[in-house]
């Protein structure tokens, strides 16, 4: 029998508060009364020692915390992997094997895209050693302690905690056995891992607890809709909710006993019905969701209304459809303000609102979005410009970024975007290092009021708390065809903010060209043009045998129009042969009077780049073998033929995030930081002792 009130689990019995008063009475006459000065000195000593302990404990590491720091200086060896000098001949002779994962089960390809990028089966496996593989693990990006991770699921802010759920394989570093991992944070940077939120233990999700979304109801209760893969590999939608809404960590989840709540409708394939969105509230008093699917090669978003998240009514037609785009996964649908720099709740609508339709394309594994108008009465969404409709126009990110999901952060009135960053190396290497994939730094999302045609994505402000020492470089002249080293020390963990100015006289006098430029087909940073490329060489070694250029390329077209492109080039990022090496990027809008600007976050094997305030972004995974640890360097470069470039930069070394593994003790005291313990317990106790002995 189905639960009659699945969203209202019964409250546990109230626990009585125990309190024992301190014993009264005066001091024993045999005990000497301590003088005030002695007591104050003792108390001051206790406070100072305690404060020292707090400072040390808050900046170092203890038994329950690993602070991913200081790996810039030396490698942390992995015992399971042989070093380069002792690699066996058999390992050196090992060849890559073509592997496919996920597609037979009814989801997008989850294995590495090496083969689609020109690295074929039979390519020799590079002899990765311990220090190389250890270096690849990030210092301030979210990732589990080990094993495989993919899609972000159901992110939300609840009772003071940011919750992050994710697709996770607890049994290995490849896709499979998918359950929901769970972690919480106060600031989206430092994390506490919690027990698995949901596992594959019912007939309707025995083949996978797949992607889903959270909805917070007006009474502060939470519903979670997710896709289950049944014992017959049919994709169905399921309902879950917290066992105890009073628990801020939401450590226990209950699956609705009447699951599944939705099955594929007529005309939809049993493996083409997945990834329900966060629900939004309509003026008719109903909740509305959309689910990704396809009909032949047309990607579609089905629409359902519900009052209780148990019974659903399918609306006629679809929210939107685009021919030729194939299966739509991980749909996201949300409002953005045309006039404010604040995020909007998912249910908000009105004249000053645009709606973003986003989909992850199963066919090419990229995330596309478009801006448009939503009509609640008809349940339809129409793009502002059909030429850049969903799946054929603008991407969230032109690098490695997929299955993204946003949530409205009511704590800071912002919309926050999570994105899965997969690997670009071989599965062999992932298995050897024991983990695969990470999440990008959460990004705020805003409507670009200046262009009116795109979104702005920017790292959440909390990441700046990790900034350490800063170096400024003001108006550095970079001549055509030159490379300029930047003395920033080790360049493995950096936050870089840079502006570039071209010689405007050269730009005005440059010959017009009919060149059709594309980052992907341009030949990378080695291709020289009159006005580019120029930018930064990231994760480079001294000899530049390994380097990853992140750069602008300017083209003066017919009629004097100037178009700017933003690119990242992996082709020389590593001497290893079994990694993806391609050029990524796209056109970036640059308005009159704007300087060319970029922000780059470097964190070991990931580089996240944001051009022009986040109008165009590129996430790159790189696997150098030499430009690691203390050998990693940073350079400015200008490979243009006709113009010099002036660059001004601010560069910070970045600290590492604290990540606390789960333990019952850590969970029960999760709200107690060293500072709060000091304030709440040590200081009051010292004051009590002082007052007691000097009375």
Short mmCIF file of C-alpha atoms in Angstrom, two decimals, residues 192-660:
data_model
loop_
_atom_site.label_atom_id
_atom_site.label_comp_id
_atom_site.label_asym_id
_atom_site.label_seq_id
_atom_site.Cartn_x
_atom_site.Cartn_y
_atom_site.Cartn_z
CA UNK A 192 32.15 16.92 4.78
CA UNK A 193 31.45 13.57 3.11
CA UNK A 194 28.31 11.79 4.35
CA UNK A 195 27.03 8.22 3.91
CA UNK A 196 25.52 7.25 0.56
CA UNK A 197 22.14 8.93 0.22
CA UNK A 198 20.45 6.28 -1.95
CA UNK A 199 21.57 2.88 -3.20
CA UNK A 200 20.23 0.55 -5.89
CA UNK A 201 18.13 -1.75 -3.71
CA UNK A 202 14.63 -1.78 -5.27
CA UNK A 203 13.32 -3.39 -8.44
CA UNK A 204 12.64 0.04 -9.94
CA UNK A 205 16.26 1.27 -9.49
CA UNK A 206 18.24 -1.97 -9.16
CA UNK A 207 20.19 -1.12 -12.34
CA UNK A 208 21.02 2.38 -11.20
CA UNK A 209 19.88 5.29 -9.07
CA UNK A 210 20.31 7.85 -11.80
CA UNK A 211 20.10 11.61 -12.07
CA UNK A 212 17.49 13.66 -10.25
CA UNK A 213 16.60 17.05 -8.80
CA UNK A 214 15.46 18.53 -5.51
CA UNK A 215 12.48 20.78 -4.88
CA UNK A 216 12.03 22.66 -1.60
CA UNK A 217 8.35 23.14 -0.75
CA UNK A 218 6.93 26.26 0.95
CA UNK A 219 6.74 24.38 4.27
CA UNK A 220 10.53 23.82 4.04
CA UNK A 221 10.14 20.14 3.19
CA UNK A 222 12.13 18.51 0.40
CA UNK A 223 11.12 16.18 -2.39
CA UNK A 224 13.65 14.44 -4.61
CA UNK A 225 12.67 13.07 -8.01
CA UNK A 226 15.16 10.79 -9.71
CA UNK A 227 15.38 8.32 -12.58
CA UNK A 228 15.60 4.65 -11.72
CA UNK A 229 16.70 1.92 -14.10
CA UNK A 230 14.48 -1.09 -13.40
CA UNK A 231 15.29 -4.79 -13.35
CA UNK A 232 14.37 -4.76 -17.05
CA UNK A 233 16.36 -1.56 -17.78
CA UNK A 234 13.25 0.59 -18.19
CA UNK A 235 13.75 4.24 -17.21
CA UNK A 236 11.17 5.33 -14.61
CA UNK A 237 10.81 8.34 -12.31
CA UNK A 238 10.91 7.82 -8.56
CA UNK A 239 10.19 9.86 -5.45
CA UNK A 240 12.31 10.10 -2.31
CA UNK A 241 12.30 12.38 0.73
CA UNK A 242 14.31 12.88 3.93
CA UNK A 243 13.53 10.55 6.81
CA UNK A 244 13.83 13.50 9.17
CA UNK A 245 13.38 17.06 7.91
CA UNK A 246 14.76 18.33 11.22
CA UNK A 247 18.15 16.83 10.42
CA UNK A 248 20.17 19.61 8.74
CA UNK A 249 22.56 17.05 7.25
CA UNK A 250 19.74 14.99 5.67
CA UNK A 251 21.70 11.80 6.28
CA UNK A 252 18.78 9.37 5.78
CA UNK A 253 16.44 9.16 2.81
CA UNK A 254 13.20 7.26 2.29
CA UNK A 255 12.04 5.98 -1.09
CA UNK A 256 8.29 6.28 -1.61
CA UNK A 257 6.70 2.86 -1.31
CA UNK A 258 4.51 3.50 -4.35
CA UNK A 259 7.46 4.04 -6.73
CA UNK A 260 7.74 4.48 -9.63
CA UNK A 261 5.56 7.57 -9.92
CA UNK A 262 6.08 7.93 -13.69
CA UNK A 263 6.78 5.47 -16.50
CA UNK A 264 7.58 6.16 -20.18
CA UNK A 265 4.43 7.40 -21.96
CA UNK A 266 3.23 5.87 -25.25
CA UNK A 267 5.57 6.62 -28.13
CA UNK A 268 8.64 7.10 -25.91
CA UNK A 269 11.38 4.48 -25.78
CA UNK A 270 11.92 2.68 -22.48
CA UNK A 271 15.52 3.95 -22.44
CA UNK A 272 14.65 7.50 -23.53
CA UNK A 273 12.91 8.93 -20.45
CA UNK A 274 15.17 10.39 -17.80
CA UNK A 275 16.44 13.18 -15.54
CA UNK A 276 13.47 15.09 -14.03
CA UNK A 277 14.03 18.78 -13.27
CA UNK A 278 13.43 20.83 -10.16
CA UNK A 279 9.69 21.60 -10.02
CA UNK A 280 8.27 25.11 -10.34
CA UNK A 281 4.94 26.33 -8.97
CA UNK A 282 2.19 27.48 -11.34
CA UNK A 283 -0.60 30.01 -10.81
CA UNK A 284 -3.05 27.09 -10.83
CA UNK A 285 -1.55 25.76 -7.61
CA UNK A 286 0.28 22.87 -9.27
CA UNK A 287 3.92 21.86 -9.48
CA UNK A 288 5.41 21.43 -12.96
CA UNK A 289 8.44 19.42 -14.10
CA UNK A 290 10.03 18.55 -17.42
CA UNK A 291 11.83 15.35 -18.41
CA UNK A 292 14.22 14.74 -21.30
CA UNK A 293 13.48 12.41 -24.20
CA UNK A 294 13.51 12.11 -27.99
CA UNK A 295 11.34 11.09 -30.93
CA UNK A 296 13.54 9.69 -33.67
CA UNK A 297 16.33 12.34 -33.87
CA UNK A 298 14.31 15.19 -32.38
CA UNK A 299 15.23 16.10 -28.83
CA UNK A 300 12.19 16.94 -26.69
CA UNK A 301 11.21 17.95 -23.17
CA UNK A 302 8.03 16.34 -21.82
CA UNK A 303 5.96 18.32 -19.30
CA UNK A 304 4.01 17.08 -16.26
CA UNK A 305 1.87 18.75 -13.60
CA UNK A 306 1.34 17.40 -10.09
CA UNK A 307 -0.17 18.50 -6.80
CA UNK A 308 1.45 15.91 -4.53
CA UNK A 309 4.43 14.53 -6.49
CA UNK A 310 2.68 11.16 -6.58
CA UNK A 311 0.02 11.57 -9.27
CA UNK A 312 0.91 13.37 -12.50
CA UNK A 313 -0.85 14.80 -15.53
CA UNK A 314 1.05 14.97 -18.81
CA UNK A 315 0.51 18.19 -20.74
CA UNK A 316 -0.24 18.10 -24.45
CA UNK A 317 2.78 18.56 -26.65
CA UNK A 318 6.21 19.41 -25.26
CA UNK A 319 7.91 22.32 -23.54
CA UNK A 320 10.29 22.51 -26.50
CA UNK A 321 11.76 20.36 -29.28
CA UNK A 322 14.66 20.77 -31.70
CA UNK A 323 15.02 18.43 -34.71
CA UNK A 324 18.36 16.75 -35.26
CA UNK A 325 19.64 17.14 -31.70
CA UNK A 326 18.96 13.59 -30.52
CA UNK A 327 18.30 12.52 -26.95
CA UNK A 328 18.04 15.30 -24.37
CA UNK A 329 19.58 14.44 -20.99
CA UNK A 330 19.80 16.39 -17.76
CA UNK A 331 17.42 19.17 -18.81
CA UNK A 332 17.50 22.31 -16.72
CA UNK A 333 14.86 25.05 -16.89
CA UNK A 334 15.05 28.21 -14.82
CA UNK A 335 14.40 31.98 -14.83
CA UNK A 336 16.96 34.79 -14.92
CA UNK A 337 16.32 38.45 -14.25
CA UNK A 338 16.73 40.96 -17.09
CA UNK A 339 17.26 43.84 -14.68
CA UNK A 340 18.83 42.51 -11.46
CA UNK A 341 22.11 40.90 -10.47
CA UNK A 342 20.28 38.54 -8.12
CA UNK A 343 19.27 34.98 -8.89
CA UNK A 344 15.61 33.96 -9.07
CA UNK A 345 13.65 31.15 -7.47
CA UNK A 346 12.72 28.51 -10.04
CA UNK A 347 9.01 29.39 -9.79
CA UNK A 348 9.47 33.08 -10.56
CA UNK A 349 8.07 34.55 -13.77
CA UNK A 350 7.10 37.94 -15.15
CA UNK A 351 7.86 40.71 -17.61
CA UNK A 352 11.43 41.20 -16.35
CA UNK A 353 12.28 37.51 -16.63
CA UNK A 354 13.93 35.40 -19.30
CA UNK A 355 13.85 31.62 -19.11
CA UNK A 356 16.89 29.45 -19.78
CA UNK A 357 16.39 26.10 -21.47
CA UNK A 358 19.44 23.87 -21.15
CA UNK A 359 20.06 20.32 -22.29
CA UNK A 360 22.93 17.86 -22.29
CA UNK A 361 23.13 16.24 -25.72
CA UNK A 362 23.56 12.49 -25.58
CA UNK A 363 25.02 12.50 -29.10
CA UNK A 364 28.00 14.82 -28.53
CA UNK A 365 28.14 15.05 -24.71
CA UNK A 366 28.07 18.84 -24.52
CA UNK A 367 25.77 21.20 -22.61
CA UNK A 368 23.81 23.74 -24.64
CA UNK A 369 21.51 26.55 -23.54
CA UNK A 370 19.28 29.19 -25.07
CA UNK A 371 17.38 32.19 -23.76
CA UNK A 372 13.70 32.57 -24.45
CA UNK A 373 10.15 33.21 -23.26
CA UNK A 374 7.96 30.82 -21.29
CA UNK A 375 4.16 30.76 -21.45
CA UNK A 376 2.77 29.08 -18.37
CA UNK A 377 -0.75 28.65 -19.77
CA UNK A 378 0.35 26.77 -22.87
CA UNK A 379 3.33 25.09 -21.20
CA UNK A 380 5.57 26.16 -24.10
CA UNK A 381 8.96 27.84 -24.29
CA UNK A 382 10.13 29.77 -27.38
CA UNK A 383 13.77 30.77 -28.03
CA UNK A 384 14.66 34.41 -28.62
CA UNK A 385 16.70 33.42 -31.68
CA UNK A 386 16.03 30.13 -33.47
CA UNK A 387 19.47 30.26 -35.09
CA UNK A 388 20.98 29.65 -31.66
CA UNK A 389 18.28 27.32 -30.34
CA UNK A 390 19.01 24.64 -27.74
CA UNK A 391 21.54 22.12 -29.02
CA UNK A 392 22.61 24.12 -32.08
CA UNK A 393 23.83 27.37 -30.56
CA UNK A 394 25.57 28.46 -27.39
CA UNK A 395 27.25 26.07 -24.97
CA UNK A 396 27.73 26.56 -21.25
CA UNK A 397 31.35 25.58 -21.70
CA UNK A 398 33.46 24.76 -24.76
CA UNK A 399 35.68 22.25 -23.01
CA UNK A 400 35.02 19.30 -20.70
CA UNK A 401 31.71 20.09 -19.01
CA UNK A 402 28.55 17.96 -18.99
CA UNK A 403 25.32 16.95 -17.21
CA UNK A 404 25.20 20.29 -15.41
CA UNK A 405 22.53 21.34 -12.94
CA UNK A 406 21.65 24.62 -11.27
CA UNK A 407 19.88 25.41 -8.01
CA UNK A 408 18.55 28.57 -6.43
CA UNK A 409 20.61 29.49 -3.38
CA UNK A 410 18.11 31.30 -1.17
CA UNK A 411 20.91 31.95 1.32
CA UNK A 412 22.66 34.42 -1.01
CA UNK A 413 19.92 35.01 -3.59
CA UNK A 414 21.90 33.57 -6.46
CA UNK A 415 21.62 30.78 -9.00
CA UNK A 416 24.51 28.34 -8.77
CA UNK A 417 25.65 26.01 -11.54
CA UNK A 418 27.38 22.64 -11.01
CA UNK A 419 29.00 20.72 -13.88
CA UNK A 420 30.57 17.28 -14.17
CA UNK A 421 34.17 17.42 -15.41
CA UNK A 422 35.15 14.03 -16.79
CA UNK A 423 38.62 12.74 -17.55
CA UNK A 424 40.51 13.14 -20.82
CA UNK A 425 43.04 10.40 -20.16
CA UNK A 426 42.69 6.64 -20.55
CA UNK A 427 40.63 4.33 -18.40
CA UNK A 428 43.87 2.44 -17.70
CA UNK A 429 45.30 5.50 -15.97
CA UNK A 430 42.08 6.12 -14.02
CA UNK A 431 42.05 2.59 -12.67
CA UNK A 432 45.70 2.90 -11.70
CA UNK A 433 45.18 6.13 -9.77
CA UNK A 434 41.93 4.85 -8.24
CA UNK A 435 39.57 7.71 -9.14
CA UNK A 436 37.94 9.41 -12.09
CA UNK A 437 36.15 12.74 -12.59
CA UNK A 438 35.55 15.81 -10.51
CA UNK A 439 33.13 18.73 -10.34
CA UNK A 440 33.87 22.20 -11.63
CA UNK A 441 34.01 25.09 -9.19
CA UNK A 442 30.37 26.09 -8.64
CA UNK A 443 29.47 29.09 -10.79
CA UNK A 444 26.96 31.89 -10.39
CA UNK A 445 24.72 32.40 -13.42
CA UNK A 446 23.33 35.77 -14.52
CA UNK A 447 21.71 37.24 -17.62
CA UNK A 448 24.19 39.41 -19.52
CA UNK A 449 22.39 42.76 -19.53
CA UNK A 450 25.01 44.28 -21.83
CA UNK A 451 24.70 41.83 -24.73
CA UNK A 452 21.15 40.61 -24.03
CA UNK A 453 22.02 37.38 -25.80
CA UNK A 454 23.92 35.19 -23.38
CA UNK A 455 24.58 34.25 -19.76
CA UNK A 456 27.48 35.21 -17.52
CA UNK A 457 29.13 32.42 -15.53
CA UNK A 458 31.58 33.22 -12.73
CA UNK A 459 33.20 31.21 -9.91
CA UNK A 460 31.34 31.59 -6.62
CA UNK A 461 32.83 34.31 -4.45
CA UNK A 462 33.77 31.82 -1.72
CA UNK A 463 36.65 30.49 -3.80
CA UNK A 464 38.49 33.75 -3.11
CA UNK A 465 38.89 32.69 0.52
CA UNK A 466 41.58 30.30 -0.69
CA UNK A 467 43.72 33.08 -2.15
CA UNK A 468 47.17 33.34 -0.59
CA UNK A 469 50.05 35.59 -1.65
CA UNK A 470 49.38 37.88 -4.59
CA UNK A 471 51.61 39.19 -7.36
CA UNK A 472 50.80 42.12 -9.65
CA UNK A 473 52.17 42.62 -13.15
CA UNK A 474 51.27 46.01 -14.58
CA UNK A 475 51.34 46.82 -18.30
CA UNK A 476 53.76 44.11 -19.37
CA UNK A 477 54.75 44.59 -23.01
CA UNK A 478 54.71 41.36 -25.02
CA UNK A 479 56.17 41.82 -28.48
CA UNK A 480 54.99 39.88 -31.50
CA UNK A 481 56.43 36.38 -31.54
CA UNK A 482 57.66 36.45 -27.95
CA UNK A 483 57.22 34.59 -24.66
CA UNK A 484 57.57 36.30 -21.26
CA UNK A 485 58.02 34.28 -18.05
CA UNK A 486 55.98 35.34 -15.02
CA UNK A 487 57.72 34.83 -11.70
CA UNK A 488 54.89 33.50 -9.55
CA UNK A 489 56.67 30.53 -8.02
CA UNK A 490 55.05 27.15 -8.41
CA UNK A 491 52.19 27.40 -10.88
CA UNK A 492 50.08 24.37 -9.93
CA UNK A 493 47.36 26.14 -7.88
CA UNK A 494 46.59 29.63 -9.16
CA UNK A 495 43.83 32.19 -9.56
CA UNK A 496 44.75 34.45 -12.49
CA UNK A 497 42.97 37.66 -13.52
CA UNK A 498 44.37 39.24 -16.68
CA UNK A 499 43.58 42.04 -19.11
CA UNK A 500 45.04 42.47 -22.60
CA UNK A 501 45.22 45.50 -24.87
CA UNK A 502 46.17 45.45 -28.53
CA UNK A 503 47.92 48.31 -30.30
CA UNK A 504 44.84 50.07 -31.66
CA UNK A 505 46.76 51.72 -34.47
CA UNK A 506 47.77 48.27 -35.71
CA UNK A 507 44.19 47.03 -35.43
CA UNK A 508 42.88 49.98 -37.43
CA UNK A 509 45.48 49.55 -40.14
CA UNK A 510 45.26 45.75 -40.31
CA UNK A 511 44.08 44.33 -43.59
CA UNK A 512 40.54 43.02 -43.73
CA UNK A 513 40.17 39.29 -44.17
CA UNK A 514 37.49 36.80 -45.12
CA UNK A 515 39.10 34.23 -42.84
CA UNK A 516 36.64 31.78 -41.30
CA UNK A 517 38.26 31.16 -37.94
CA UNK A 518 37.47 28.24 -35.66
CA UNK A 519 39.37 27.31 -32.52
CA UNK A 520 38.84 23.61 -33.22
CA UNK A 521 40.26 23.64 -36.75
CA UNK A 522 42.74 26.50 -36.49
CA UNK A 523 45.83 24.49 -35.64
CA UNK A 524 45.99 25.86 -32.11
CA UNK A 525 48.25 28.53 -30.66
CA UNK A 526 50.96 27.70 -33.19
CA UNK A 527 48.92 29.26 -36.01
CA UNK A 528 49.97 32.88 -36.41
CA UNK A 529 47.74 35.70 -37.57
CA UNK A 530 48.11 39.45 -37.74
CA UNK A 531 46.23 39.99 -34.45
CA UNK A 532 46.72 36.76 -32.57
CA UNK A 533 46.97 34.39 -30.84
CA UNK A 534 48.06 35.86 -27.48
CA UNK A 535 47.43 34.92 -23.89
CA UNK A 536 48.94 32.66 -21.24
CA UNK A 537 50.89 29.41 -21.27
CA UNK A 538 49.57 27.48 -18.27
CA UNK A 539 51.18 24.42 -16.66
CA UNK A 540 54.31 24.80 -18.76
CA UNK A 541 57.81 23.56 -18.01
CA UNK A 542 60.93 25.67 -18.44
CA UNK A 543 61.71 24.26 -21.88
CA UNK A 544 58.06 24.65 -23.04
CA UNK A 545 58.03 21.01 -24.12
CA UNK A 546 54.72 20.87 -22.24
CA UNK A 547 52.34 23.83 -22.07
CA UNK A 548 48.62 24.60 -22.33
CA UNK A 549 47.91 27.92 -24.09
CA UNK A 550 44.73 29.79 -23.10
CA UNK A 551 44.38 32.65 -25.54
CA UNK A 552 42.51 35.17 -27.64
CA UNK A 553 42.56 35.31 -31.42
CA UNK A 554 41.32 38.49 -33.12
CA UNK A 555 40.15 38.59 -36.73
CA UNK A 556 39.38 41.75 -38.69
CA UNK A 557 36.65 40.88 -41.13
CA UNK A 558 35.16 42.57 -44.14
CA UNK A 559 33.73 45.98 -43.41
CA UNK A 560 36.21 46.47 -40.60
CA UNK A 561 34.33 44.36 -38.09
CA UNK A 562 36.54 42.88 -35.40
CA UNK A 563 35.66 39.41 -34.10
CA UNK A 564 37.32 37.84 -31.08
CA UNK A 565 37.72 34.15 -30.30
CA UNK A 566 38.68 32.52 -27.03
CA UNK A 567 40.50 29.18 -27.16
CA UNK A 568 42.41 26.57 -25.14
CA UNK A 569 44.98 24.30 -26.78
CA UNK A 570 45.76 20.83 -25.36
CA UNK A 571 47.89 19.69 -28.27
CA UNK A 572 51.17 20.23 -26.40
CA UNK A 573 49.85 19.87 -22.85
CA UNK A 574 51.60 16.54 -22.30
CA UNK A 575 54.18 14.29 -23.91
CA UNK A 576 51.95 11.33 -23.01
CA UNK A 577 50.25 9.68 -25.97
CA UNK A 578 47.13 8.29 -24.29
CA UNK A 579 45.39 11.59 -23.47
CA UNK A 580 43.02 13.84 -25.42
CA UNK A 581 44.84 16.62 -27.25
CA UNK A 582 42.53 19.01 -29.02
CA UNK A 583 41.78 22.71 -29.37
CA UNK A 584 38.55 24.04 -27.83
CA UNK A 585 36.81 27.38 -27.75
CA UNK A 586 34.41 29.72 -29.48
CA UNK A 587 33.55 33.27 -30.41
CA UNK A 588 33.32 35.65 -27.44
CA UNK A 589 31.31 38.90 -27.61
CA UNK A 590 33.46 41.97 -26.90
CA UNK A 591 31.64 45.30 -26.66
CA UNK A 592 33.02 48.69 -27.61
CA UNK A 593 35.35 50.06 -24.97
CA UNK A 594 35.92 46.70 -23.28
CA UNK A 595 39.40 45.34 -22.73
CA UNK A 596 40.00 41.67 -23.40
CA UNK A 597 39.82 39.96 -20.01
CA UNK A 598 40.17 36.44 -18.67
CA UNK A 599 40.10 34.68 -15.32
CA UNK A 600 41.81 31.30 -15.06
CA UNK A 601 41.65 28.85 -12.17
CA UNK A 602 44.50 26.34 -12.25
CA UNK A 603 44.18 23.31 -9.96
CA UNK A 604 46.56 20.53 -10.98
CA UNK A 605 44.88 18.61 -13.84
CA UNK A 606 42.03 21.08 -14.41
CA UNK A 607 42.10 24.56 -15.93
CA UNK A 608 38.88 26.60 -15.85
CA UNK A 609 38.90 29.75 -18.00
CA UNK A 610 36.32 32.57 -18.10
CA UNK A 611 36.54 35.22 -20.83
CA UNK A 612 34.87 38.65 -20.76
CA UNK A 613 33.28 38.22 -17.35
CA UNK A 614 32.13 34.69 -18.14
CA UNK A 615 30.45 35.13 -21.54
CA UNK A 616 32.54 32.28 -22.89
CA UNK A 617 34.10 29.57 -20.72
CA UNK A 618 36.42 26.64 -21.35
CA UNK A 619 37.24 23.82 -18.95
CA UNK A 620 40.32 21.80 -19.82
CA UNK A 621 41.76 18.60 -18.36
CA UNK A 622 45.50 18.23 -18.83
CA UNK A 623 47.99 15.55 -17.78
CA UNK A 624 51.56 16.85 -18.01
CA UNK A 625 54.46 14.59 -17.14
CA UNK A 626 57.11 17.27 -16.60
CA UNK A 627 55.27 20.54 -15.83
CA UNK A 628 54.16 19.30 -12.42
CA UNK A 629 54.90 20.15 -8.79
CA UNK A 630 57.75 22.67 -8.53
CA UNK A 631 58.50 22.43 -12.25
CA UNK A 632 55.18 24.02 -13.30
CA UNK A 633 55.59 27.52 -14.73
CA UNK A 634 53.45 30.35 -16.13
CA UNK A 635 54.23 32.48 -19.20
CA UNK A 636 52.68 35.26 -21.25
CA UNK A 637 52.90 34.73 -24.98
CA UNK A 638 52.10 36.64 -28.14
CA UNK A 639 52.23 34.69 -31.38
CA UNK A 640 50.69 37.43 -33.51
CA UNK A 641 52.71 38.64 -36.50
CA UNK A 642 51.79 42.35 -36.56
CA UNK A 643 50.92 43.62 -33.09
CA UNK A 644 52.38 43.85 -29.63
CA UNK A 645 50.18 43.21 -26.61
CA UNK A 646 50.04 44.94 -23.24
CA UNK A 647 49.04 42.69 -20.34
CA UNK A 648 48.15 43.52 -16.73
CA UNK A 649 47.69 40.66 -14.30
CA UNK A 650 46.83 39.82 -10.72
CA UNK A 651 47.88 36.31 -9.72
CA UNK A 652 47.24 34.53 -6.45
CA UNK A 653 48.66 31.28 -5.18
CA UNK A 654 45.71 29.17 -4.00
CA UNK A 655 45.37 27.24 -0.78
CA UNK A 656 43.78 23.80 -0.62
CA UNK A 657 40.29 22.97 0.57
CA UNK A 658 39.54 21.01 3.73
CA UNK A 659 37.68 17.79 2.99
CA UNK A 660 36.48 15.79 5.94
#
